[in-house]
CSV table of C-alpha atoms in Angstrom, one decimal:
chain,number,residue,atom,x,y,z
A,1,MET,CA,-31.3,-99.4,32.0
A,2,ASP,CA,-34.5,-97.4,32.3
A,3,LYS,CA,-36.1,-96.7,28.9
A,4,THR,CA,-37.3,-93.2,30.1
A,5,VAL,CA,-35.9,-90.1,31.6
A,6,THR,CA,-37.8,-87.7,33.9
A,7,LEU,CA,-36.9,-84.0,33.9
A,8,SER,CA,-38.4,-81.0,35.7
A,9,LEU,CA,-40.2,-78.5,33.5
A,10,GLY,CA,-37.4,-76.0,34.2
A,11,ALA,CA,-34.7,-78.5,33.1
A,12,LEU,CA,-36.6,-79.3,29.9
A,13,GLU,CA,-37.1,-75.6,29.1
A,14,THR,CA,-33.4,-75.0,29.6
A,15,LEU,CA,-32.4,-78.0,27.4
A,16,SER,CA,-34.8,-76.7,24.7
A,17,ARG,CA,-33.5,-73.1,24.7
A,18,GLU,CA,-29.9,-74.2,24.7
A,19,LEU,CA,-30.4,-76.6,21.9
A,20,LEU,CA,-32.2,-74.1,19.7
A,21,THR,CA,-29.8,-71.2,20.3
A,22,ARG,CA,-26.8,-73.5,19.7
A,23,HIS,CA,-28.1,-74.2,16.2
A,24,GLY,CA,-28.9,-70.6,15.3
A,25,PHE,CA,-32.3,-69.5,16.6
A,26,ASP,CA,-32.3,-66.2,18.2
A,27,GLU,CA,-33.5,-65.9,21.8
A,28,ALA,CA,-37.0,-64.6,20.9
A,29,HIS,CA,-37.7,-67.6,18.6
A,30,ALA,CA,-36.0,-70.1,20.9
A,31,ASP,CA,-38.2,-68.9,23.8
A,32,ALA,CA,-41.4,-69.0,21.7
A,33,ILE,CA,-40.7,-72.5,20.4
A,34,THR,CA,-39.7,-73.7,23.9
A,35,ARG,CA,-43.0,-72.5,25.4
A,36,SER,CA,-44.9,-74.5,22.8
A,37,VAL,CA,-43.1,-77.8,22.8
A,38,VAL,CA,-42.7,-77.9,26.6
A,39,ALA,CA,-46.4,-77.1,27.0
A,40,ALA,CA,-47.2,-80.0,24.7
A,41,GLN,CA,-44.8,-82.4,26.5
A,42,ARG,CA,-46.1,-81.2,29.9
A,43,ASP,CA,-49.7,-82.1,28.8
A,44,GLU,CA,-48.5,-85.4,27.3
A,45,CYS,CA,-49.3,-84.4,23.7
A,46,HIS,CA,-46.2,-86.3,22.5
A,47,SER,CA,-46.7,-85.7,18.8
A,48,HIS,CA,-46.1,-82.0,19.3
A,49,GLY,CA,-43.7,-82.2,22.2
A,50,VAL,CA,-39.9,-81.9,22.5
A,51,TYR,CA,-39.2,-84.4,19.7
A,52,ARG,CA,-40.3,-81.6,17.4
A,53,LEU,CA,-37.0,-79.8,18.3
A,54,ILE,CA,-35.2,-82.2,16.0
A,55,ASP,CA,-37.4,-81.2,13.1
A,56,CYS,CA,-36.9,-77.5,13.9
A,57,VAL,CA,-33.1,-77.9,13.8
A,58,GLU,CA,-33.3,-79.9,10.6
A,59,THR,CA,-35.7,-77.4,9.0
A,60,LEU,CA,-33.2,-74.6,9.8
A,61,ARG,CA,-30.3,-76.5,8.4
A,62,ARG,CA,-32.3,-77.0,5.2
A,63,GLY,CA,-33.2,-73.4,4.8
A,64,GLY,CA,-36.9,-73.8,5.7
A,65,VAL,CA,-37.1,-71.3,8.5
A,66,SER,CA,-35.6,-67.9,9.3
A,67,PRO,CA,-34.1,-68.2,12.8
A,68,ASP,CA,-34.1,-64.5,13.5
A,69,ALA,CA,-37.1,-63.1,11.5
A,70,THR,CA,-38.9,-60.1,13.1
A,71,PRO,CA,-42.6,-60.5,12.7
A,72,TYR,CA,-44.3,-57.5,11.1
A,73,VAL,CA,-47.7,-56.7,12.7
A,74,LEU,CA,-50.2,-54.7,10.6
A,75,ASP,CA,-53.3,-53.0,11.9
A,76,VAL,CA,-55.6,-53.6,9.0
A,77,SER,CA,-59.0,-52.5,10.3
A,78,PRO,CA,-61.0,-52.2,13.6
A,79,GLY,CA,-61.5,-56.0,13.5
A,80,ILE,CA,-58.5,-57.4,11.6
A,81,VAL,CA,-54.8,-57.9,12.4
A,82,ARG,CA,-52.3,-59.2,10.0
A,83,VAL,CA,-48.8,-60.5,10.9
A,84,ASP,CA,-46.1,-61.4,8.4
A,85,ALA,CA,-43.8,-64.0,10.0
A,86,GLY,CA,-41.1,-63.3,7.5
A,87,GLN,CA,-40.6,-67.1,6.9
A,88,GLY,CA,-39.9,-67.4,10.6
A,89,CYS,CA,-41.7,-69.7,13.0
A,90,SER,CA,-45.4,-69.0,13.5
A,91,LEU,CA,-45.2,-69.1,17.3
A,92,LEU,CA,-43.3,-65.8,17.7
A,93,ALA,CA,-45.6,-64.1,15.1
A,94,PHE,CA,-48.6,-65.2,17.1
A,95,GLU,CA,-47.2,-63.9,20.3
A,96,ARG,CA,-46.4,-60.5,18.8
A,97,ALA,CA,-49.8,-60.1,17.3
A,98,ARG,CA,-51.8,-61.5,20.3
A,99,PRO,CA,-52.1,-58.2,22.2
A,100,ALA,CA,-53.6,-56.4,19.3
A,101,LEU,CA,-56.0,-59.3,18.5
A,102,ILE,CA,-57.3,-59.3,22.1
A,103,ASP,CA,-57.7,-55.5,22.2
A,104,LYS,CA,-59.7,-55.5,19.0
A,105,ALA,CA,-61.9,-58.3,20.1
A,106,ARG,CA,-62.7,-56.6,23.4
A,107,GLU,CA,-63.4,-53.3,21.7
A,108,HIS,CA,-65.5,-54.6,18.8
A,109,GLY,CA,-66.7,-58.0,19.9
A,110,VAL,CA,-65.2,-60.0,17.0
A,111,ALA,CA,-61.6,-59.9,15.6
A,112,LEU,CA,-59.5,-62.1,13.4
A,113,LEU,CA,-55.8,-62.6,12.9
A,114,ALA,CA,-54.3,-63.5,9.5
A,115,LEU,CA,-50.9,-64.9,10.1
A,116,ASN,CA,-48.9,-65.2,6.8
A,117,ASN,CA,-45.6,-66.5,5.5
A,118,ALA,CA,-44.8,-68.7,8.4
A,119,PHE,CA,-43.1,-72.0,9.2
A,120,HIS,CA,-45.7,-73.9,11.3
A,121,PHE,CA,-45.1,-77.1,13.1
A,122,SER,CA,-46.8,-76.6,16.5
A,123,ALA,CA,-50.1,-77.6,18.1
A,124,LEU,CA,-52.8,-74.9,17.9
A,125,TRP,CA,-54.4,-75.5,21.3
A,126,PRO,CA,-51.9,-73.4,23.3
A,127,GLU,CA,-52.8,-70.4,21.2
A,128,VAL,CA,-56.6,-70.7,21.5
A,129,GLU,CA,-56.3,-71.7,25.2
A,130,SER,CA,-54.3,-68.6,25.9
A,131,LEU,CA,-57.0,-66.5,24.3
A,132,ALA,CA,-59.7,-68.3,26.4
A,133,ASP,CA,-57.6,-67.6,29.5
A,134,ALA,CA,-58.2,-63.9,28.5
A,135,GLY,CA,-62.0,-64.5,28.6
A,136,LEU,CA,-62.4,-64.9,24.8
A,137,VAL,CA,-63.8,-67.6,22.6
A,138,ALA,CA,-61.2,-68.6,19.9
A,139,LEU,CA,-61.1,-70.7,16.8
A,140,ALA,CA,-57.8,-71.4,14.9
A,141,MET,CA,-57.0,-73.3,11.8
A,142,THR,CA,-54.0,-73.8,9.5
A,143,PRO,CA,-53.3,-75.9,6.3
A,144,SER,CA,-50.2,-78.0,6.1
A,145,HIS,CA,-48.2,-79.7,3.3
A,146,ALA,CA,-50.1,-82.1,1.1
A,147,PHE,CA,-49.9,-85.4,3.1
A,148,VAL,CA,-53.6,-86.4,3.0
A,149,ALA,CA,-55.8,-87.9,0.2
A,150,PRO,CA,-59.3,-86.5,-0.1
A,151,ALA,CA,-62.0,-89.1,0.7
A,152,GLY,CA,-62.2,-91.5,-2.2
A,153,GLY,CA,-58.8,-90.5,-3.5
A,154,GLN,CA,-55.4,-92.1,-3.4
A,155,ARG,CA,-52.9,-89.3,-3.7
A,156,PRO,CA,-51.9,-86.5,-1.3
A,157,LEU,CA,-53.7,-83.2,-1.9
A,158,LEU,CA,-54.8,-81.9,1.5
A,159,GLY,CA,-52.8,-81.1,4.6
A,160,THR,CA,-53.5,-82.6,8.0
A,161,ASN,CA,-55.3,-79.3,8.4
A,162,PRO,CA,-55.8,-79.0,12.2
A,163,ILE,CA,-58.6,-76.9,13.8
A,164,ALA,CA,-58.7,-75.8,17.4
A,165,PHE,CA,-61.4,-74.2,19.6
A,166,SER,CA,-61.3,-72.9,23.1
A,167,TRP,CA,-64.2,-71.7,25.4
A,168,PRO,CA,-63.6,-69.8,28.6
A,169,ARG,CA,-65.2,-71.3,31.7
A,170,PRO,CA,-66.1,-69.4,34.9
A,171,ASP,CA,-64.6,-71.7,37.4
A,172,GLY,CA,-62.1,-73.9,35.6
A,173,MET,CA,-59.8,-74.6,32.8
A,174,PRO,CA,-61.1,-73.6,29.3
A,175,PHE,CA,-62.9,-76.2,27.2
A,176,THR,CA,-60.5,-76.8,24.4
A,177,PHE,CA,-60.1,-79.2,21.5
A,178,ASP,CA,-57.4,-79.4,18.8
A,179,PHE,CA,-57.4,-82.1,16.2
A,180,ALA,CA,-56.2,-82.8,12.7
A,181,THR,CA,-58.8,-83.4,10.0
A,182,SER,CA,-56.7,-86.4,9.0
A,183,VAL,CA,-57.3,-89.5,11.0
A,184,VAL,CA,-54.3,-88.6,13.2
A,185,ALA,CA,-51.6,-86.0,13.2
A,186,ARG,CA,-48.6,-86.8,11.0
A,187,GLY,CA,-46.5,-86.7,14.1
A,188,GLU,CA,-48.3,-89.8,15.4
A,189,ILE,CA,-47.1,-91.8,12.5
A,190,GLU,CA,-43.6,-90.5,12.9
A,191,LEU,CA,-43.7,-91.6,16.6
A,192,HIS,CA,-44.8,-95.1,15.6
A,193,ARG,CA,-41.9,-95.2,13.1
A,194,ARG,CA,-39.4,-94.0,15.7
A,195,ALA,CA,-40.7,-96.8,18.1
A,196,GLY,CA,-40.6,-99.5,15.4
A,197,ASP,CA,-44.3,-100.1,15.7
A,198,THR,CA,-46.9,-100.6,13.0
A,199,ILE,CA,-49.8,-98.1,12.6
A,200,PRO,CA,-53.5,-99.0,13.0
A,201,GLU,CA,-55.6,-100.0,10.1
A,202,GLY,CA,-57.4,-97.0,8.4
A,203,TRP,CA,-54.7,-94.4,9.0
A,204,ALA,CA,-52.9,-94.3,5.6
A,205,LEU,CA,-52.3,-95.6,2.1
A,206,ASP,CA,-48.9,-96.5,0.5
A,207,ALA,CA,-47.5,-94.8,-2.6
A,208,GLN,CA,-49.6,-97.1,-4.8
A,209,GLY,CA,-52.8,-96.2,-3.0
A,210,ARG,CA,-53.1,-99.5,-1.0
A,211,ALA,CA,-54.0,-99.6,2.7
A,212,THR,CA,-50.8,-100.0,4.8
A,213,LEU,CA,-49.8,-100.6,8.4
A,214,ASP,CA,-46.2,-99.7,7.7
A,215,PRO,CA,-45.4,-96.2,9.0
A,216,ASP,CA,-42.6,-95.7,6.5
A,217,ALA,CA,-45.0,-96.6,3.6
A,218,ALA,CA,-47.6,-94.3,5.1
A,219,LEU,CA,-45.2,-91.3,5.3
A,220,ASN,CA,-44.3,-91.9,1.7
A,221,GLY,CA,-47.9,-92.4,0.7
A,222,ALA,CA,-51.1,-90.6,1.8
A,223,MET,CA,-52.8,-90.2,5.1
A,224,LEU,CA,-56.6,-90.5,5.3
A,225,THR,CA,-59.2,-88.0,6.6
A,226,PHE,CA,-61.1,-88.8,9.7
A,227,GLY,CA,-64.8,-89.5,9.2
A,228,GLY,CA,-64.4,-90.1,5.5
A,229,TYR,CA,-66.2,-87.4,3.4
A,230,LYS,CA,-67.0,-85.3,6.5
A,231,GLY,CA,-63.4,-84.9,7.5
A,232,SER,CA,-62.5,-84.3,3.8
A,233,ALA,CA,-65.0,-81.5,3.6
A,234,LEU,CA,-63.7,-79.9,6.8
A,235,SER,CA,-60.2,-80.1,5.5
A,236,ILE,CA,-61.1,-78.4,2.3
A,237,MET,CA,-62.9,-75.6,4.3
A,238,ILE,CA,-59.7,-75.1,6.4
A,239,GLU,CA,-57.6,-74.9,3.2
A,240,LEU,CA,-59.9,-72.1,1.9
A,241,LEU,CA,-60.2,-70.1,5.1
A,242,ALA,CA,-56.5,-70.3,6.1
A,243,GLY,CA,-55.2,-70.1,2.5
A,244,PRO,CA,-56.8,-67.9,-0.2
A,245,LEU,CA,-59.1,-66.0,2.2
A,246,ILE,CA,-56.0,-64.6,4.0
A,247,GLY,CA,-53.9,-64.3,0.9
A,248,ASP,CA,-51.8,-67.4,1.5
A,249,LEU,CA,-51.0,-70.7,-0.1
A,250,LEU,CA,-53.0,-74.0,-0.3
A,251,GLY,CA,-51.3,-77.0,1.2
A,252,HIS,CA,-50.3,-78.6,-2.1
A,253,GLU,CA,-48.6,-75.4,-3.1
A,254,THR,CA,-46.1,-75.8,-0.2
A,255,SER,CA,-43.5,-78.5,0.5
A,256,PRO,CA,-41.3,-79.5,3.4
A,257,ALA,CA,-37.7,-78.2,3.6
A,258,ASN,CA,-35.4,-80.6,1.9
A,259,GLU,CA,-31.7,-81.3,1.4
A,260,GLU,CA,-31.7,-79.3,-1.9
A,261,ARG,CA,-33.0,-76.3,0.0
A,262,ALA,CA,-35.8,-76.1,-2.6
A,263,GLY,CA,-38.7,-76.7,-0.2
A,264,ARG,CA,-41.5,-74.2,0.4
A,265,PRO,CA,-42.6,-74.8,3.9
A,266,TRP,CA,-44.3,-71.4,4.6
A,267,HIS,CA,-48.1,-70.9,4.8
A,268,GLY,CA,-50.8,-69.2,6.8
A,269,GLU,CA,-53.0,-69.5,9.9
A,270,LEU,CA,-56.4,-67.9,10.7
A,271,ILE,CA,-57.6,-67.2,14.2
A,272,VAL,CA,-61.1,-65.8,14.9
A,273,VAL,CA,-61.8,-64.4,18.3
A,274,ILE,CA,-65.2,-63.5,19.9
A,275,ASP,CA,-65.6,-61.6,23.2
A,276,PRO,CA,-68.8,-62.9,24.9
A,277,HIS,CA,-68.8,-59.9,27.3
A,278,ARG,CA,-68.9,-57.4,24.4
A,279,LEU,CA,-71.5,-59.5,22.6
A,280,LEU,CA,-73.8,-60.2,25.7
A,281,GLY,CA,-73.0,-57.2,27.9
A,282,ASP,CA,-74.3,-57.6,31.5
A,283,GLU,CA,-75.8,-61.0,30.6
A,284,ALA,CA,-72.4,-62.6,29.7
A,285,ALA,CA,-71.7,-64.1,33.1
A,286,ARG,CA,-75.2,-65.7,33.2
A,287,HIS,CA,-74.9,-67.3,29.7
A,288,LEU,CA,-71.3,-68.5,30.3
A,289,GLN,CA,-72.7,-70.2,33.5
A,290,HIS,CA,-75.6,-71.6,31.4
A,291,ALA,CA,-73.0,-73.3,29.1
A,292,GLU,CA,-71.8,-75.2,32.1
A,293,ALA,CA,-75.0,-77.3,32.0
A,294,LEU,CA,-73.7,-78.9,28.8
A,295,PHE,CA,-70.3,-79.8,30.3
A,296,ALA,CA,-72.1,-81.2,33.3
A,297,GLY,CA,-74.3,-83.3,31.1
A,298,VAL,CA,-71.3,-84.8,29.4
A,299,LEU,CA,-69.6,-85.7,32.7
A,300,GLU,CA,-72.8,-87.1,34.2
A,301,GLN,CA,-72.8,-89.8,31.5
A,302,GLY,CA,-69.2,-90.8,32.4
A,303,ALA,CA,-67.9,-89.3,29.1
A,304,ARG,CA,-64.7,-87.3,28.9
A,305,LEU,CA,-64.5,-83.7,27.9
A,306,PRO,CA,-61.9,-82.8,25.4
A,307,SER,CA,-58.8,-81.3,27.1
A,308,ARG,CA,-59.6,-82.9,30.4
A,309,ARG,CA,-56.8,-85.5,29.8
A,310,ARG,CA,-54.4,-82.8,29.0
A,311,HIS,CA,-55.2,-80.8,32.2
A,312,GLU,CA,-54.8,-83.9,34.3
A,313,ALA,CA,-51.4,-84.6,32.7
A,314,ARG,CA,-50.5,-80.9,33.3
A,315,ARG,CA,-51.1,-81.3,37.0
A,316,ARG,CA,-49.0,-84.5,37.1
A,317,SER,CA,-46.1,-82.9,35.2
A,318,ARG,CA,-46.0,-79.9,37.5
A,319,GLU,CA,-45.8,-82.2,40.5
A,320,GLN,CA,-43.7,-85.1,39.2
A,321,GLY,CA,-41.8,-83.8,36.1
A,322,VAL,CA,-41.9,-84.8,32.5
A,323,THR,CA,-41.0,-88.3,31.3
A,324,ILE,CA,-39.6,-88.8,27.8
A,325,PRO,CA,-37.9,-91.8,26.1
A,326,ARG,CA,-34.3,-92.1,27.0
A,327,GLY,CA,-33.3,-92.4,23.4
A,328,LEU,CA,-35.0,-89.1,22.6
A,329,HIS,CA,-33.4,-87.4,25.6
A,330,GLN,CA,-29.9,-88.6,24.4
A,331,GLN,CA,-30.6,-87.3,20.9
A,332,LEU,CA,-31.7,-83.9,22.3
A,333,VAL,CA,-28.6,-83.7,24.5
A,334,ARG,CA,-26.3,-84.5,21.5
A,335,LEU,CA,-28.1,-81.7,19.5
A,336,ARG,CA,-27.6,-79.2,22.4
A,337,ASP,CA,-23.9,-80.1,22.5
A,338,GLY,CA,-23.6,-79.3,18.8
A,339,ALA,CA,-24.2,-82.5,17.0
A,340,ARG,CA,-26.4,-82.6,13.8
A,341,GLY,CA,-28.7,-85.2,15.2
């Protein structure tokens, strides 16, 4: 039997929406979550793809996310938008606040969004890329639960703390990157565990602070930052900017949803947006074209631009469909049909 299943994007979207609504998410949240996980799967970003639906359902069952929360958008000042997710998923909160954020950036040149009190599981790149598609430069960051040891430490204190950036290009897809400040996203370790594989050296420590190749030991121990002290410094910066600066929690003050329903999985996200046309006026087009020289220089050396792999995968998926492991597909179908997992 084939070990994989290939679905059209439409079929995968339908499966996701039916699964989420079957387990209690309202249509608005189900649609927002579906847009995110299917986009990640489409672009072959497996660690944020449809396997995350399993975690969404489990988090809901454990009381870690409100399935029907209505985000509350607040116009704070000419350059600031706040949105309270109401312990709902961050994705719908972002979508509801995005129009005001864009309007403020276009009017004033710079704007920021403080997204508070949200369950956050998703990749950041779809958010910043959607803003770059609107002609804006965007930077996003969020802390996560304490899974990562600071450089030189042995115990979890920091989140995986991703940061994402997107730059609009005149004649192509935006330049976008999105990466955890840990060596890898936690989802990468979870995928190795699901596949029964060991993890590479240098990814994590076990609960006793010893280097480990065992994904289970890594998930119960501490992940490591990328680039040693440099990644650790960036991770601390993200904790500060997307935590206390926007009136939200540090990663170690939160915790995943658990069986006792005592978890505190809600935290914040910060997005900063710049409008080059407002900043540069009539010179914007010339300077955006000037930036293309840098991208050309990267490609001329045979190097790869971040996001290029995703864009190539996106074209394939639209033409050929999306391929996922058969075991994952069977688990998603069982969830859609009402099973607990």
